[in-house]
Amino acid sequence: MRSVVLTKGVPDFREGQVSFDEDGHLERGKTPTVMNPNDKHALRAALQTKVRNGGTVSLMSMGPPGYMEVLQEGMEDVYADDLYLLSDREMGAADTWATAMTVATGINDLDEEPDLLFAGFKTADGETGHTGPQTEWCLDMPLITHVISMEVDEDEGTVRAKRLVEAEVDEIETVEAPLPATIVADPEFEPSYHRAEHRLKHKDLRERTQERAAEFGAYLDDDTDKEPTDWDRFTMWNHADLNLDPDYIGLDGSPTIVAGVDPIPKAPSEREATEIDPDDDGDMEQIVDELTPYAAGD
Amino acid sequence: MTDDYEHYEAVVVGAGPGGAAAAATLARNDIETLVLERGTDAGSKNVSGGLVYAEESSPYTIDDLFPDFREEATDRAVSEHYIHNVAGRSVKTFDLHDLHHHDTEWADAVLRRKMDSWLARRVHEMTRETGGGLLTEVRVNGLLREGGEIVGVTCDEVDPIRADVIIGADGVNSELARDAGLMDWEEPEEWFQGVKAVVDMPEGAIEERFGVDEGEGVAHLFSGDLFEGARGGGFLYTNDQSLSVGTVFHLDSIAEERHEPQELLDNLLTHPLLADWVGDEYTELEYSAKLVPDSKKVAHPSPHRDRLLLVGDAAGQMQAQGPIIKGMNHAVTAGALAAEAFVDAKSRGDTDKAGQHYESKLETEGVMDKLRPTRYATLGKLGELGPVDSLSDALVDSPVGRLGVGLLGDSLERLYNSPFLVGMLPDTKLGYVTLPTVIAEELGEPVAGENTVEPPELDDRIGDLTYDIDEGNPHIELRDNSFTASGTAVTACPVSAKDFGGGCYRDEYVTANGGEEHVVSLDTQPCVECGTCAVVADTDWTHPRGGKGVEYKQG
């Protein structure tokens, strides 16, 4: 079972990591890049498939060379047998369409056609949720989105998945598709390992992927004389390797026109706050005084 | 459906020292072995005093089974051992050198998270080669039966698993032992309750304050009048960079006299005798508690049923006789013997006989006699009968008794060092309270230290623990919430206290049917899974699901 997981590097939007300027614009240089958090669910789904059905899990991204660290993060935190980065200047500033074209070409160039393509549920920066489905469209596979659990039947050549359909009342729908297929993992995705042998294998694979990630980390940290591309589990392709016409990728190949960027306004503070020192008796009395009028239930 | 169940030759439940010893022995004999541990990491659910002993007379010691154990998994090697008889400020100290070294190859202080997680890594490597391995966060919740016979285990997280042998090393509150009908939670007399504080020590402080070299350690025991008459005592062991200070009492004594275990521990922590050792800067790293089976009463003479063999605390194999406190070494021996029994049985083509082989090995290797000494059965028990007990107690405390203690003087130290005499000590107030108090009063000297330690309140102790709460899925349910049935838990539970709202158990008066009722309510969130309330209250008691509940970092 050959699985390919798509991922993207995004600004680390967690409190304490992310940095905005005075106008509310993201300061990209001051904000670290991490693997898109939703992509971990896709990787977990791929790992479950590997544990249950064997095969390989390849992690692929398109972006600047700095994304090598993003790939390393995915390998360390979840799982990957090998890593692919599609990277050169011609691919830069691509919209989701040009990205999907590029990524689909990368997948077609793999020496073995994937049985399953996995993507996470939208990226933390763009939040379009387009790239996974558009890549699937380029590759002409069936697509199952919002997947919360899945199972592959190798004999039948099918994948059966439960998908979370959000509506007034959330519903869970069970669907089946022939392989190869694309799975978009929902943030609610839960891998299930109901057999001890699966858990043991999961533990083995986790140990191995961490060892591998440490090895790749040594290349990235310049702890060896070698380049990351010397590592046989890492492949970097540029547009020439993929035989892609620069007119159809990157900025030139992107039909999307960005009319403008508005900073997300800060939520206005709705109440006035007074700071209280809990060790100060006067302060504490003030609380009591202020709350007393409400004590009767007004 | 049962044909779909996984099968392993051996399933070991619990990755403490007993389970680890069993698994290592099975793996060495090429038995396909699966080890299931409910903690997020081995050791995260485990607490002990703790000294690990290696006995000269034992067929298996833990460093036989795990080379490098002492270098990698233990703290200081304990070479000095004292007992302090305390009456107020007056203290008479006996050197327990001979008792400590009797039959002892070595004894090391340990912290269980460090020790058990190291063991578990070795066990996983060894068992993985047999086709099995060790899994954490899997809670075995019962026995799988076919036609009434035990053939495997059921779990919260994975489907049922069949096995040719099941080693139940799931600790003092073993759900397997209860499921098999081999142990119960009925009588407080059959258990001890221990509570412990792990106290941080600055670098070099242990060497300086205890006068020991690097890597060397010391054990101190305490008895006398500092525990408000509760039957039991205290201990202090030196770890690499911390102290384990704790108390162990008979659970019936805690229950009947409504003692607050955490307060008895504080009595020890704040005693002037400890002032110089603990120092002025008191930092408590962890508060913990556990039940301890009293092997004299509950070590099961036949700890097996069908394919299930119990080892360690699960089988009541914890020896506590006066100053002798040994549990982990017996669990190791029993674990290895249980494994050996299965290997023998398999080689004879009759794996169903493993339990019988195990039982006879416990006898012939002398384990049972250590756990249930014949001397105690005859003489010690006699001393626990009411009239005899009050008579001896009154006698020691009488002018005649005091004269005797005075005359014996330091030769009492020799008597305390006799494994033979200690083995027949009755478990009464006499040995724990009256005699040590009289000894301290007659022979002791006042200690000079001023103890400034202010131990944390219970809510801070709970607040400092790490929990993964299983929301909406409480693992203990009160069967009878009347104060009469379950009120003892309010005081006896080590994370509850009278008039404290942040613990597991609290009592309240509610008006119902026009009358007032005294009832108990339960919140399992602060639970440390010690099992006290399983014995002293009317509950449906289970462990939390795999990985949930308290996570000890020290243990």
mmCIF file of N, CA and C in Angstrom, chain B residues 29 37 65 90 118 126 151 153 156 225 230 275 317 327 348 392 404 429 435 450 523:
data_model
loop_
_atom_site.group_PDB
_atom_site.id
_atom_site.type_symbol
_atom_site.label_atom_id
_atom_site.label_comp_id
_atom_site.label_asym_id
_atom_site.label_seq_id
_atom_site.Cartn_x
_atom_site.Cartn_y
_atom_site.Cartn_z
ATOM 1 N N ASN B 29 13.315 -17.634 27.661
ATOM 2 C CA ASN B 29 12.975 -19.003 27.299
ATOM 3 C C ASN B 29 12.186 -19.077 25.993
ATOM 4 N N GLU B 37 0.602 -2.679 30.162
ATOM 5 C CA GLU B 37 0.754 -1.743 31.283
ATOM 6 C C GLU B 37 -0.255 -0.608 31.088
ATOM 7 N N LEU B 65 18.411 -10.787 36.682
ATOM 8 C CA LEU B 65 17.544 -10.780 35.507
ATOM 9 C C LEU B 65 17.828 -9.603 34.591
ATOM 10 N N SER B 90 12.259 13.152 73.017
ATOM 11 C CA SER B 90 13.220 12.154 73.453
ATOM 12 C C SER B 90 13.355 11.047 72.409
ATOM 13 N N TRP B 118 12.820 2.186 33.166
ATOM 14 C CA TRP B 118 14.053 1.548 32.656
ATOM 15 C C TRP B 118 13.814 0.054 32.422
ATOM 16 N N MET B 126 13.404 -7.246 24.967
ATOM 17 C CA MET B 126 13.507 -8.710 25.100
ATOM 18 C C MET B 126 12.260 -9.411 24.551
ATOM 19 N N VAL B 151 -9.181 -18.072 29.997
ATOM 20 C CA VAL B 151 -8.341 -18.356 28.832
ATOM 21 C C VAL B 151 -7.641 -17.115 28.289
ATOM 22 N N VAL B 153 -7.482 -12.373 28.580
ATOM 23 C CA VAL B 153 -7.828 -11.130 29.272
ATOM 24 C C VAL B 153 -8.708 -10.265 28.373
ATOM 25 N N ASP B 156 -9.689 -2.456 28.009
ATOM 26 C CA ASP B 156 -10.460 -1.287 27.590
ATOM 27 C C ASP B 156 -10.111 -0.879 26.160
ATOM 28 N N ASP B 225 5.653 7.738 69.784
ATOM 29 C CA ASP B 225 4.407 8.470 70.052
ATOM 30 C C ASP B 225 4.146 9.610 69.065
ATOM 31 N N ALA B 230 -1.503 5.757 66.173
ATOM 32 C CA ALA B 230 -1.783 4.901 65.018
ATOM 33 C C ALA B 230 -0.726 3.805 64.938
ATOM 34 N N ALA B 275 14.972 17.813 61.576
ATOM 35 C CA ALA B 275 15.299 19.209 61.251
ATOM 36 C C ALA B 275 16.583 19.330 60.430
ATOM 37 N N GLN B 317 1.916 -10.529 48.162
ATOM 38 C CA GLN B 317 3.294 -10.897 48.508
ATOM 39 C C GLN B 317 4.133 -9.709 48.948
ATOM 40 N N GLY B 327 9.017 -5.861 49.600
ATOM 41 C CA GLY B 327 7.949 -6.215 48.682
ATOM 42 C C GLY B 327 8.479 -6.506 47.297
ATOM 43 N N ARG B 348 6.877 -30.071 29.582
ATOM 44 C CA ARG B 348 6.247 -31.370 29.841
ATOM 45 C C ARG B 348 4.955 -31.537 29.054
ATOM 46 N N SER B 392 0.050 -7.362 77.575
ATOM 47 C CA SER B 392 1.465 -7.066 77.290
ATOM 48 C C SER B 392 1.685 -5.569 77.213
ATOM 49 N N GLY B 404 12.444 -3.322 83.330
ATOM 50 C CA GLY B 404 13.013 -4.299 82.397
ATOM 51 C C GLY B 404 13.689 -3.609 81.238
ATOM 52 N N LYS B 429 -0.265 -2.368 68.976
ATOM 53 C CA LYS B 429 0.242 -1.097 69.470
ATOM 54 C C LYS B 429 1.545 -1.286 70.244
ATOM 55 N N LEU B 435 6.091 0.098 73.194
ATOM 56 C CA LEU B 435 7.480 -0.262 73.471
ATOM 57 C C LEU B 435 8.461 0.824 73.020
ATOM 58 N N GLU B 450 15.614 22.443 65.727
ATOM 59 C CA GLU B 450 14.344 23.163 65.578
ATOM 60 C C GLU B 450 13.854 22.949 64.161
ATOM 61 N N ASP B 523 -15.749 12.672 44.272
ATOM 62 C CA ASP B 523 -15.248 13.252 43.025
ATOM 63 C C ASP B 523 -13.926 12.558 42.747
#
